[in-house]
Amino acid sequence: MTALDWIVQFVGILLALAAAPLFVGWVNQCRAWLQNRSAPPLLQPFRLLHKLFWKESVVAHDATALYRVAPYVVFGCMLLASMIIPTISTNLPLAPAADAIALVGLFALARLFISLAAMDIGTAFGTMGARREMLIGFLAEPAFLMVLFTASLISNSTSLATIVASLAHRELTILPSLAFAGLAFTMVSLAENARIPVDNPATHLELTMIHEALVLEYSGRHLALLEWAGMLKLFAYSCAGLALFFPWGVAQANDHAALLLALPVLLGKLAVGGFALALIETILAKMRIFRVPEFLATAFLLGVLALLVHLLLGA
C-alpha cells in the first residue's frame, strides 16, 4: 500500500462522517419538496448533532455499563462499515478486511448492542423496540446475504473491493439476477434504515415506532452518537447499493486520473439516490407492523430468485 492509498482511506473516513448528515438533510429536503412543504435547511442534521453534543447526558440509575458503551460501539460499527465499502477507490488499506460477510456482521453487532441497551433499563418502550428490531434483523439479514451471495458468485469473490472491480468492468447490460437482487436490496435497505413503508423516522407513536423506541431513553452525547450512527448506516447502505448495482465511477488500483472524478461522481449518484428514496417515501404509505414479515419474506424470495437465476441461467 502506498501513501496515496492511505490518504484515500482517510478521505473516505472524512467523507462518511460529513456526507452522512448531508445525505439525510438532502433526503428530508426532497421529501418536503415532493410533499409541497417548506423544506428544512440542508445542514439541519449538523445543527441537531451540535445541539445534542452540547447537552448533558441523563442516564437511568439502573443502567449498567452496557447502556453507556452501546452508543460508542454502534457508532464505531457504522463508521467501520462505511470505511470498508468501496466508495471512492477499490485499492484501500482495509480492502483485505472488506468481506461481504464481515459487512453483515458489523450491522448485526450494532443491532445486538442497541437492542440489549434498550432492554437494559427495563422500560416498556425499549423492550418493545428491541423485540421489533431483532425481528426485522432476523428477517432482513438472510435477504441481504442472498443479495451479496449473488454479487459474489458473479465476481467469484466475497471481497467487496473485488466484487465492485469485477462488476465495473462488465459490459453495460441489465442482468436478470442483479435486477432481482436490486429489488431485494431496496426492500432490505428500507427496513434496515427504519424508512417508510416499514417505519417512519419522524414518528413517536407507540404502535408504529421501531428505531425511535430503541433510543427514546438516550440524551446528550449518547443520543448524538446514535443519531449519527443512524445517518452513517443509511449512508453505508446507499454506498453499498451504488457500489453493487452502479459501480461505474469507482477508481481502480493505480488509476490516479479516476480518483479525481470519483468523489464528484459519488456525490452525484448519492443526490439521485436520495431523491429516489424521498420519492419512494412519498408515494408509499406506512404499512402495519404485522405486514413487515411478509414484506421482508418477499425480499428474501427475490434474493433467492436472483441466486437461482444466476446459478441456472448464468445471467
XYZ file of N, CA and C in Angstrom, residues 4-253:
750
model
N -0.599 7.212 -1.003
C -1.826 7.702 -1.631
C -3.028 6.862 -1.213
N -2.828 5.552 -1.066
C -3.932 4.685 -0.654
C -4.408 5.035 0.753
N -3.459 5.324 1.639
C -3.850 5.715 2.995
C -4.533 7.067 3.006
N -4.114 7.963 2.131
C -4.765 9.274 2.034
C -6.210 9.100 1.547
N -6.388 8.247 0.549
C -7.737 7.985 0.039
C -8.609 7.367 1.125
N -8.034 6.451 1.920
C -8.789 5.847 3.020
C -9.189 6.897 4.056
N -8.273 7.819 4.372
C -8.578 8.888 5.323
C -9.644 9.821 4.764
N -9.562 10.105 3.472
C -10.591 10.939 2.833
C -11.942 10.233 2.885
N -11.932 8.906 2.726
C -13.176 8.149 2.817
C -13.804 8.242 4.191
N -12.973 8.246 5.253
C -13.494 8.391 6.617
C -14.146 9.758 6.796
N -13.427 10.810 6.372
C -13.981 12.163 6.485
C -15.247 12.311 5.642
N -15.243 11.679 4.469
C -16.416 11.750 3.603
C -17.629 11.116 4.273
N -17.432 9.954 4.907
C -18.553 9.289 5.571
C -19.090 10.128 6.724
N -18.199 10.700 7.514
C -18.629 11.491 8.668
C -19.370 12.755 8.243
N -18.927 13.371 7.156
C -19.534 14.632 6.721
C -20.716 14.414 5.783
N -20.610 13.430 4.905
C -21.649 13.245 3.886
C -22.890 12.559 4.440
N -22.748 11.760 5.509
C -23.914 11.066 6.056
C -24.986 12.043 6.550
N -24.635 13.046 7.387
C -25.673 14.029 7.758
C -26.183 14.839 6.574
N -25.281 15.182 5.639
C -25.726 15.926 4.458
C -26.704 15.109 3.622
N -26.459 13.817 3.516
C -27.345 12.952 2.741
C -28.731 12.897 3.378
N -28.766 12.785 4.712
C -30.064 12.793 5.402
C -30.771 14.128 5.211
N -30.013 15.233 5.284
C -30.607 16.540 5.044
C -31.148 16.682 3.641
N -30.438 16.118 2.666
C -30.901 16.161 1.283
C -32.178 15.355 1.097
N -32.251 14.168 1.714
C -33.462 13.349 1.618
C -34.644 14.080 2.250
N -34.423 14.723 3.402
C -35.507 15.464 4.058
C -35.970 16.639 3.193
N -35.026 17.304 2.536
C -35.402 18.407 1.652
C -36.226 17.903 0.472
N -35.777 16.836 -0.165
C -36.503 16.301 -1.329
C -37.898 15.832 -0.935
N -38.005 15.186 0.221
C -39.327 14.720 0.651
C -40.256 15.904 0.912
N -39.731 16.978 1.503
C -40.551 18.163 1.746
C -40.991 18.805 0.430
N -40.105 18.875 -0.546
C -40.469 19.442 -1.850
C -41.538 18.610 -2.543
N -41.389 17.285 -2.493
C -42.353 16.413 -3.142
C -43.722 16.477 -2.462
N -43.752 16.782 -1.169
C -44.999 16.888 -0.421
C -45.513 18.320 -0.348
N -44.864 19.220 -1.129
C -45.291 20.613 -1.195
C -45.253 21.280 0.176
N -44.174 21.026 0.931
C -43.964 21.652 2.227
C -42.697 22.486 2.189
N -42.546 23.354 3.175
C -41.311 24.125 3.295
C -40.187 23.194 3.719
N -39.102 23.186 2.962
C -38.014 22.249 3.225
C -37.119 22.758 4.352
N -36.657 21.852 5.222
C -35.705 22.253 6.262
C -34.350 22.545 5.635
N -33.477 23.271 6.353
C -32.142 23.554 5.808
C -31.359 22.274 5.558
N -30.474 22.332 4.588
C -29.661 21.159 4.263
C -28.760 20.766 5.424
N -28.313 21.735 6.221
C -27.421 21.478 7.342
C -28.164 21.214 8.646
N -29.464 20.984 8.585
C -30.228 20.749 9.807
C -29.718 19.550 10.611
N -29.322 18.428 9.991
C -28.768 17.324 10.791
C -27.505 17.711 11.560
N -26.651 18.569 10.976
C -25.471 19.030 11.700
C -25.875 19.870 12.912
N -26.889 20.693 12.756
C -27.362 21.502 13.878
C -27.914 20.620 14.991
N -28.614 19.553 14.605
C -29.136 18.614 15.597
C -28.006 17.940 16.365
N -26.985 17.481 15.645
C -25.852 16.829 16.307
C -25.117 17.812 17.218
N -24.942 19.032 16.757
C -24.261 20.042 17.582
C -25.043 20.316 18.865
N -26.352 20.422 18.755
C -27.180 20.671 19.933
C -27.104 19.514 20.922
N -27.153 18.285 20.414
C -27.134 17.124 21.303
C -25.773 16.943 21.968
N -24.689 17.205 21.247
C -23.363 17.038 21.837
C -23.123 18.019 22.981
N -23.777 19.171 22.949
C -23.596 20.164 23.995
C -24.571 19.982 25.147
N -25.516 19.056 25.032
C -26.458 18.791 26.110
C -25.888 17.746 27.074
N -26.381 17.774 28.274
C -25.935 16.811 29.283
C -26.626 15.472 29.059
N -25.886 14.398 29.253
C -26.441 13.053 29.121
C -27.068 12.626 30.447
N -28.332 12.283 30.409
C -29.056 11.803 31.581
C -29.160 10.283 31.479
N -28.646 9.588 32.489
C -28.596 8.123 32.477
C -29.436 7.600 33.631
N -30.205 6.574 33.382
C -31.045 5.979 34.420
C -30.185 5.350 35.517
N -30.734 5.333 36.722
C -29.971 4.787 37.855
C -29.705 3.295 37.699
N -30.620 2.591 37.076
C -30.474 1.138 36.938
C -29.660 0.740 35.716
N -29.167 1.710 34.961
C -28.420 1.395 33.748
C -27.053 0.811 34.078
N -26.651 -0.191 33.332
C -25.343 -0.813 33.513
C -24.339 -0.187 32.541
N -23.131 -0.731 32.558
C -22.095 -0.236 31.654
C -22.458 -0.479 30.192
N -23.253 -1.514 29.944
C -23.676 -1.805 28.565
C -24.455 -0.634 27.970
N -25.298 -0.012 28.786
C -26.109 1.106 28.305
C -25.228 2.282 27.901
N -24.130 2.498 28.631
C -23.244 3.620 28.332
C -22.300 3.321 27.164
N -21.930 2.058 27.002
C -20.968 1.687 25.968
C -21.642 1.508 24.612
N -22.905 1.137 24.602
C -23.600 0.800 23.359
C -23.530 1.900 22.306
N -23.754 3.189 22.639
C -23.676 4.210 21.577
C -22.317 4.266 20.889
N -21.242 4.060 21.645
C -19.908 4.105 21.050
C -19.670 2.886 20.166
N -20.157 1.718 20.597
C -19.989 0.508 19.790
C -20.791 0.611 18.495
N -22.035 1.093 18.596
C -22.874 1.224 17.407
C -22.265 2.224 16.438
N -21.803 3.360 16.954
C -21.186 4.358 16.087
C -19.917 3.811 15.425
N -19.099 3.085 16.193
C -17.885 2.506 15.629
C -18.180 1.481 14.547
N -19.209 0.653 14.749
C -19.576 -0.347 13.738
C -20.045 0.315 12.447
N -20.850 1.355 12.580
C -21.358 2.025 11.374
C -20.245 2.764 10.635
N -19.314 3.361 11.395
C -18.195 4.046 10.743
C -17.283 3.046 10.040
N -17.017 1.912 10.678
C -16.180 0.893 10.054
C -16.856 0.305 8.826
N -18.175 0.122 8.885
C -18.901 -0.377 7.711
C -18.795 0.598 6.553
N -18.871 1.903 6.856
C -18.729 2.909 5.801
C -17.320 2.929 5.233
N -16.322 2.553 6.047
C -14.931 2.582 5.601
C -14.585 1.408 4.690
N -15.187 0.243 4.930
C -14.800 -0.933 4.146
C -15.582 -1.041 2.844
N -16.627 -0.239 2.665
C -17.364 -0.243 1.393
C -16.620 0.632 0.396
N -16.261 0.119 -0.768
C -15.544 0.931 -1.769
C -16.434 2.057 -2.303
N -16.180 3.264 -1.861
C -16.958 4.415 -2.306
C -16.208 5.252 -3.329
N -14.894 5.450 -3.096
C -14.068 6.255 -3.996
C -13.107 5.375 -4.784
N -12.475 4.423 -4.104
C -11.477 3.566 -4.740
C -11.596 2.158 -4.193
N -11.194 1.183 -5.008
C -11.171 -0.214 -4.567
C -9.833 -0.611 -3.977
N -8.828 0.225 -4.142
C -7.490 -0.081 -3.645
C -7.287 0.640 -2.312
N -7.866 0.079 -1.250
C -7.829 0.682 0.071
C -7.076 -0.215 1.039
N -6.452 0.366 2.072
C -5.753 -0.467 3.068
C -6.664 -1.461 3.766
N -7.947 -1.118 3.920
C -8.878 -2.027 4.586
C -9.556 -2.994 3.618
N -9.141 -2.994 2.345
C -9.754 -3.873 1.356
C -9.647 -5.356 1.721
N -8.500 -5.843 2.266
C -8.458 -7.270 2.639
C -9.490 -7.657 3.689
N -9.892 -6.701 4.530
C -10.896 -6.990 5.560
C -12.307 -6.688 5.096
N -12.440 -6.136 3.905
C -13.759 -5.730 3.392
C -14.475 -6.923 2.786
N -14.878 -7.856 3.620
C -15.588 -9.042 3.171
C -17.088 -8.809 3.297
N -17.849 -9.404 2.401
C -19.290 -9.219 2.427
C -19.891 -9.760 3.722
N -19.367 -10.888 4.211
C -19.870 -11.460 5.456
C -19.522 -10.555 6.627
N -18.339 -9.941 6.590
C -17.951 -9.020 7.657
C -18.864 -7.808 7.698
N -19.294 -7.334 6.535
C -20.202 -6.189 6.494
C -21.522 -6.523 7.181
N -22.076 -7.682 6.877
C -23.318 -8.104 7.532
C -23.091 -8.285 9.027
N -21.913 -8.796 9.404
C -21.607 -8.977 10.822
C -21.529 -7.657 11.577
N -21.007 -6.615 10.941
C -20.947 -5.299 11.590
C -22.348 -4.761 11.851
N -23.226 -4.880 10.871
C -24.603 -4.430 11.068
C -25.292 -5.249 12.166
N -25.020 -6.556 12.207
C -25.635 -7.410 13.223
C -25.100 -7.077 14.609
N -23.797 -6.789 14.723
C -23.214 -6.436 16.021
C -23.810 -5.136 16.553
N -23.978 -4.155 15.678
C -24.583 -2.890 16.097
C -26.021 -3.105 16.548
N -26.760 -3.941 15.825
C -28.147 -4.223 16.210
C -28.201 -4.923 17.558
N -27.287 -5.831 17.807
C -27.269 -6.555 19.071
C -27.049 -5.605 20.242
N -26.087 -4.699 20.119
C -25.769 -3.800 21.224
C -26.895 -2.811 21.483
N -27.471 -2.240 20.423
C -28.522 -1.252 20.644
C -29.787 -1.920 21.184
N -30.035 -3.166 20.824
C -31.196 -3.876 21.354
C -30.995 -4.238 22.819
N -29.808 -4.721 23.168
C -29.526 -5.042 24.566
C -29.548 -3.792 25.437
N -29.029 -2.678 24.910
C -29.045 -1.432 25.677
C -30.468 -0.933 25.886
N -31.333 -1.127 24.886
C -32.724 -0.692 25.031
C -33.445 -1.490 26.109
N -33.095 -2.774 26.253
C -33.719 -3.606 27.289
C -33.028 -3.474 28.638
N -31.861 -2.848 28.666
C -31.051 -2.823 29.881
C -31.755 -2.100 31.028
N -32.429 -0.989 30.737
C -33.042 -0.198 31.812
C -34.470 -0.636 32.110
N -35.008 -1.570 31.347
C -36.280 -2.198 31.675
C -37.523 -1.399 31.374
N -37.458 -0.424 30.480
C -38.664 0.318 30.122
C -39.479 -0.452 29.096
N -40.773 -0.153 29.056
C -41.662 -0.867 28.136
C -41.348 -0.519 26.683
N -41.082 0.765 26.422
C -40.799 1.174 25.046
C -39.492 0.559 24.547
N -38.466 0.556 25.390
C -37.188 -0.011 24.976
C -37.297 -1.490 24.656
N -37.985 -2.234 25.494
C -38.149 -3.667 25.253
C -38.962 -3.922 23.992
N -40.026 -3.136 23.796
C -40.839 -3.293 22.588
C -40.016 -3.001 21.337
N -39.236 -1.906 21.371
C -38.415 -1.576 20.216
C -37.352 -2.622 19.943
N -36.751 -3.174 21.007
C -35.722 -4.204 20.831
C -36.302 -5.452 20.191
N -37.493 -5.856 20.614
C -38.121 -7.049 20.033
C -38.432 -6.831 18.557
N -38.936 -5.656 18.228
C -39.235 -5.368 16.820
C -37.957 -5.271 15.993
N -36.922 -4.659 16.566
C -35.657 -4.532 15.835
C -35.034 -5.892 15.558
N -35.055 -6.781 16.538
C -34.494 -8.120 16.334
C -35.319 -8.917 15.338
N -36.635 -8.714 15.330
C -37.476 -9.399 14.342
C -37.123 -8.948 12.930
N -36.968 -7.642 12.743
C -36.618 -7.126 11.419
C -35.232 -7.610 11.008
N -34.273 -7.587 11.951
C -32.938 -8.076 11.632
C -32.929 -9.551 11.279
N -33.721 -10.343 12.003
C -33.805 -11.783 11.744
C -34.315 -12.069 10.335
N -35.198 -11.203 9.829
C -35.765 -11.411 8.503
C -34.971 -10.715 7.402
N -34.319 -9.588 7.739
C -33.628 -8.803 6.713
C -32.232 -9.343 6.403
N -31.534 -9.856 7.407
C -30.157 -10.305 7.181
C -30.063 -11.448 6.175
N -30.925 -12.474 6.211
C -30.841 -13.512 5.159
C -31.066 -12.959 3.760
N -31.996 -12.004 3.623
C -32.228 -11.412 2.301
C -30.998 -10.623 1.848
N -30.382 -9.890 2.761
C -29.175 -9.140 2.425
C -28.046 -10.083 2.032
N -27.937 -11.212 2.721
C -26.906 -12.197 2.375
C -27.141 -12.785 0.986
N -28.388 -13.033 0.623
C -28.680 -13.546 -0.715
C -28.241 -12.563 -1.786
N -28.444 -11.268 -1.528
C -28.001 -10.242 -2.472
C -26.484 -10.260 -2.613
N -25.792 -10.316 -1.488
C -24.326 -10.331 -1.522
C -23.796 -11.613 -2.144
N -24.446 -12.733 -1.889
C -24.006 -14.001 -2.486
C -24.179 -13.981 -4.003
N -25.242 -13.358 -4.472
C -25.436 -13.249 -5.917
C -24.314 -12.450 -6.558
N -23.963 -11.312 -5.936
C -22.863 -10.499 -6.463
C -21.534 -11.226 -6.342
N -21.350 -11.991 -5.266
C -20.077 -12.703 -5.094
C -19.933 -13.846 -6.086
N -21.039 -14.492 -6.471
C -20.954 -15.553 -7.473
C -20.620 -14.989 -8.850
N -21.122 -13.796 -9.135
C -20.806 -13.174 -10.421
C -19.327 -12.826 -10.506
N -18.756 -12.366 -9.399
C -17.349 -11.944 -9.385
C -16.407 -13.017 -8.847
N -16.958 -14.151 -8.379
C -16.160 -15.256 -7.822
C -15.333 -14.816 -6.614
N -15.878 -13.941 -5.800
C -15.178 -13.481 -4.608
C -16.186 -12.846 -3.658
N -15.898 -12.959 -2.346
C -16.725 -12.291 -1.345
C -16.113 -10.974 -0.892
N -14.978 -10.599 -1.468
C -14.359 -9.314 -1.143
C -15.128 -8.197 -1.831
N -15.502 -7.186 -1.064
C -16.268 -6.092 -1.642
C -15.484 -5.364 -2.722
N -14.174 -5.175 -2.504
C -13.350 -4.490 -3.499
C -13.300 -5.284 -4.802
N -13.152 -6.605 -4.696
C -13.120 -7.448 -5.897
C -14.467 -7.464 -6.599
N -15.555 -7.505 -5.812
C -16.897 -7.504 -6.406
C -17.131 -6.226 -7.202
N -16.789 -5.087 -6.597
C -17.009 -3.807 -7.272
C -16.137 -3.701 -8.520
N -14.866 -4.115 -8.406
C -13.975 -4.042 -9.561
C -14.455 -4.950 -10.687
N -14.964 -6.135 -10.348
C -15.438 -7.063 -11.366
C -16.709 -6.557 -12.035
N -17.647 -6.043 -11.255
C -18.899 -5.550 -11.826
C -18.690 -4.291 -12.654
N -17.708 -3.463 -12.279
C -17.458 -2.230 -13.010
C -16.889 -2.494 -14.398
N -16.207 -3.645 -14.572
C -15.591 -3.951 -15.861
C -16.514 -4.748 -16.781
N -17.719 -5.062 -16.326
C -18.645 -5.782 -17.176
C -19.292 -4.832 -18.176
N -19.811 -5.408 -19.246
C -20.492 -4.582 -20.235
C -21.783 -4.023 -19.644
N -22.233 -2.933 -20.205
C -23.404 -2.227 -19.690
C -24.669 -2.968 -20.122
N -25.020 -3.990 -19.350
C -26.228 -4.774 -19.595
C -26.944 -4.996 -18.265
N -28.237 -5.189 -18.347
C -29.042 -5.459 -17.153
C -29.151 -6.968 -16.987
N -28.438 -7.521 -16.022
C -28.511 -8.943 -15.744
C -29.782 -9.235 -14.948
N -30.546 -10.266 -15.311
C -31.761 -10.587 -14.544
C -31.471 -10.862 -13.070
N -30.351 -11.521 -12.787
C -30.025 -11.816 -11.390
C -29.788 -10.538 -10.600
N -29.068 -9.576 -11.186
C -28.824 -8.306 -10.496
C -30.100 -7.474 -10.397
N -31.020 -7.627 -11.351
C -32.285 -6.900 -11.273
C -33.111 -7.388 -10.081
N -33.207 -8.709 -9.919
C -33.918 -9.255 -8.763
C -33.191 -8.891 -7.471
N -31.856 -8.961 -7.484
C -31.088 -8.610 -6.295
C -31.252 -7.135 -5.941
N -31.357 -6.279 -6.955
C -31.550 -4.861 -6.693
C -32.878 -4.581 -6.015
N -33.939 -5.256 -6.443
C -35.233 -5.087 -5.792
C -35.182 -5.570 -4.344
N -34.529 -6.720 -4.118
C -34.410 -7.232 -2.763
C -33.590 -6.297 -1.887
N -32.509 -5.755 -2.439
C -31.669 -4.846 -1.664
C -32.428 -3.578 -1.299
N -33.227 -3.052 -2.211
C -34.002 -1.849 -1.918
C -34.975 -2.087 -0.779
N -35.641 -3.221 -0.774
C -36.586 -3.533 0.296
C -35.876 -3.721 1.624
N -34.728 -4.396 1.601
C -33.963 -4.587 2.838
C -33.439 -3.261 3.363
N -32.978 -2.409 2.463
C -32.441 -1.115 2.875
C -33.505 -0.255 3.543
N -34.720 -0.269 3.020
C -35.801 0.491 3.639
C -36.108 -0.028 5.035
N -36.084 -1.345 5.195
C -36.393 -1.923 6.506
C -35.269 -1.686 7.504
N -34.038 -1.874 7.077
C -32.902 -1.754 7.986
C -32.678 -0.325 8.453
N -33.064 0.644 7.643
C -32.852 2.044 7.997
C -34.100 2.716 8.529
N -35.104 1.921 8.885
C -36.321 2.429 9.509
C -36.982 3.505 8.650
N -37.116 3.229 7.378
C -37.759 4.163 6.458
C -39.137 3.637 6.065
N -39.970 4.538 5.559
C -41.274 4.144 5.042
C -41.067 3.197 3.849
N -41.826 2.105 3.740
C -43.075 1.775 4.418
C -42.942 0.942 5.685
N -41.725 0.574 6.097
C -41.566 -0.277 7.279
C -41.686 0.542 8.555
N -41.037 1.670 8.614
C -41.050 2.515 9.802
C -41.014 3.963 9.369
N -41.453 4.847 10.248
C -41.433 6.283 9.979
C -40.431 6.930 10.930
N -39.308 7.457 10.421
C -38.287 8.019 11.319
C -38.731 9.293 12.025
N -39.870 9.857 11.630
C -40.314 11.121 12.218
C -41.466 10.950 13.193
N -41.745 9.725 13.618
C -42.901 9.496 14.490
C -42.463 8.970 15.847
N -43.283 9.220 16.851
C -43.100 8.651 18.180
C -44.364 7.939 18.643
N -45.174 7.492 17.697
C -46.388 6.771 18.050
C -46.038 5.372 18.533
N -46.647 4.972 19.622
C -46.295 3.704 20.262
C -46.523 2.510 19.355
N -47.601 2.523 18.592
C -47.964 1.351 17.793
C -47.127 1.210 16.538
N -46.384 2.240 16.149
C -45.677 2.189 14.874
C -44.164 2.310 15.010
N -43.641 2.964 16.029
C -42.207 3.256 16.065
C -41.394 2.005 16.364
N -40.232 1.928 15.721
C -39.290 0.828 15.941
C -37.943 1.390 16.385
N -37.303 2.139 15.491
C -35.989 2.689 15.823
C -36.079 3.718 16.942
N -37.106 4.573 16.910
C -37.211 5.614 17.929
C -37.432 5.018 19.310
N -38.060 3.859 19.396
C -38.261 3.228 20.696
C -36.938 2.767 21.304
N -35.960 2.450 20.453
C -34.666 1.997 20.951
C -33.872 3.125 21.597
N -34.008 4.335 21.083
C -33.182 5.451 21.539
C -33.982 6.448 22.360
N -35.194 6.075 22.778
C -36.072 7.028 23.451
C -35.512 7.476 24.792
N -34.759 6.625 25.479
C -34.244 6.959 26.803
C -32.862 7.615 26.760
N -32.270 7.739 25.585
C -30.942 8.343 25.474
C -31.065 9.852 25.345
N -29.998 10.546 25.727
C -29.962 12.003 25.630
C -28.508 12.442 25.508
N -28.311 13.714 25.210
C -26.972 14.282 25.162
C -26.091 13.640 24.107
N -24.822 13.468 24.472
C -23.851 12.940 23.505
C -24.162 11.497 23.120
N -24.771 10.726 24.031
C -25.135 9.357 23.686
C -26.171 9.337 22.565
N -27.177 10.204 22.664
C -28.180 10.282 21.607
C -27.570 10.826 20.321
N -26.628 11.767 20.446
C -25.965 12.307 19.256
C -25.208 11.217 18.513
N -24.503 10.356 19.246
C -23.768 9.264 18.607
C -24.712 8.281 17.923
N -25.849 7.993 18.563
C -26.800 7.065 17.953
C -27.458 7.677 16.717
N -27.772 8.970 16.778
C -28.342 9.625 15.602
C -27.326 9.662 14.464
N -26.081 9.963 14.791
C -25.020 9.985 13.780
C -24.802 8.593 13.211
N -24.871 7.573 14.081
C -24.722 6.198 13.614
C -25.849 5.813 12.664
N -27.083 6.278 12.941
C -28.181 6.017 12.029
C -27.966 6.659 10.671
N -27.407 7.877 10.673
C -27.085 8.541 9.404
C -25.989 7.780 8.664
N -24.986 7.303 9.396
C -23.913 6.529 8.771
C -24.437 5.215 8.206
N -25.410 4.616 8.875
C -25.971 3.364 8.375
C -26.697 3.586 7.066
N -27.478 4.664 6.983
C -28.153 4.984 5.727
C -27.140 5.292 4.634
N -26.080 6.011 4.991
C -25.028 6.310 4.020
C -24.328 5.035 3.565
N -24.048 4.110 4.505
C -23.369 2.863 4.158
C -24.223 2.000 3.242
N -25.512 1.888 3.546
C -26.400 1.105 2.686
C -26.513 1.735 1.302
N -26.586 3.063 1.252
C -26.677 3.738 -0.044
C -25.420 3.517 -0.862
N -24.247 3.644 -0.212
C -22.988 3.420 -0.928
C -22.837 1.967 -1.343
N -23.307 1.037 -0.503
C -23.249 -0.376 -0.880
C -24.125 -0.657 -2.092
N -25.320 -0.072 -2.121
C -26.184 -0.258 -3.279
C -25.593 0.339 -4.544
N -25.000 1.534 -4.427
C -24.361 2.149 -5.585
C -23.159 1.338 -6.048
N -22.386 0.790 -5.100
C -21.198 0.016 -5.461
C -21.563 -1.304 -6.129
N -22.678 -1.918 -5.698
C -23.053 -3.216 -6.255
C -23.776 -3.089 -7.589
N -24.663 -2.104 -7.715
C -25.532 -2.043 -8.884
C -25.193 -0.894 -9.829
N -24.444 0.103 -9.337
C -23.972 1.207 -10.185
C -22.502 1.477 -9.867
N -21.611 0.520 -10.154
C -20.209 0.641 -9.715
C -19.365 1.572 -10.563
N -19.922 2.123 -11.621
C -19.124 2.949 -12.512
C -18.767 4.260 -11.820
N -17.510 4.624 -11.931
C -17.016 5.841 -11.291
C -16.104 5.582 -10.124
N -16.093 4.355 -9.594
C -15.182 3.992 -8.511
C -13.807 3.747 -9.104
N -12.801 4.422 -8.575
C -11.446 4.331 -9.122
C -10.848 2.960 -8.839
N -10.110 2.431 -9.816
C -9.417 1.167 -9.656
C -7.990 1.417 -9.164
N -7.241 0.352 -8.946
C -5.884 0.466 -8.429
C -4.987 1.211 -9.422
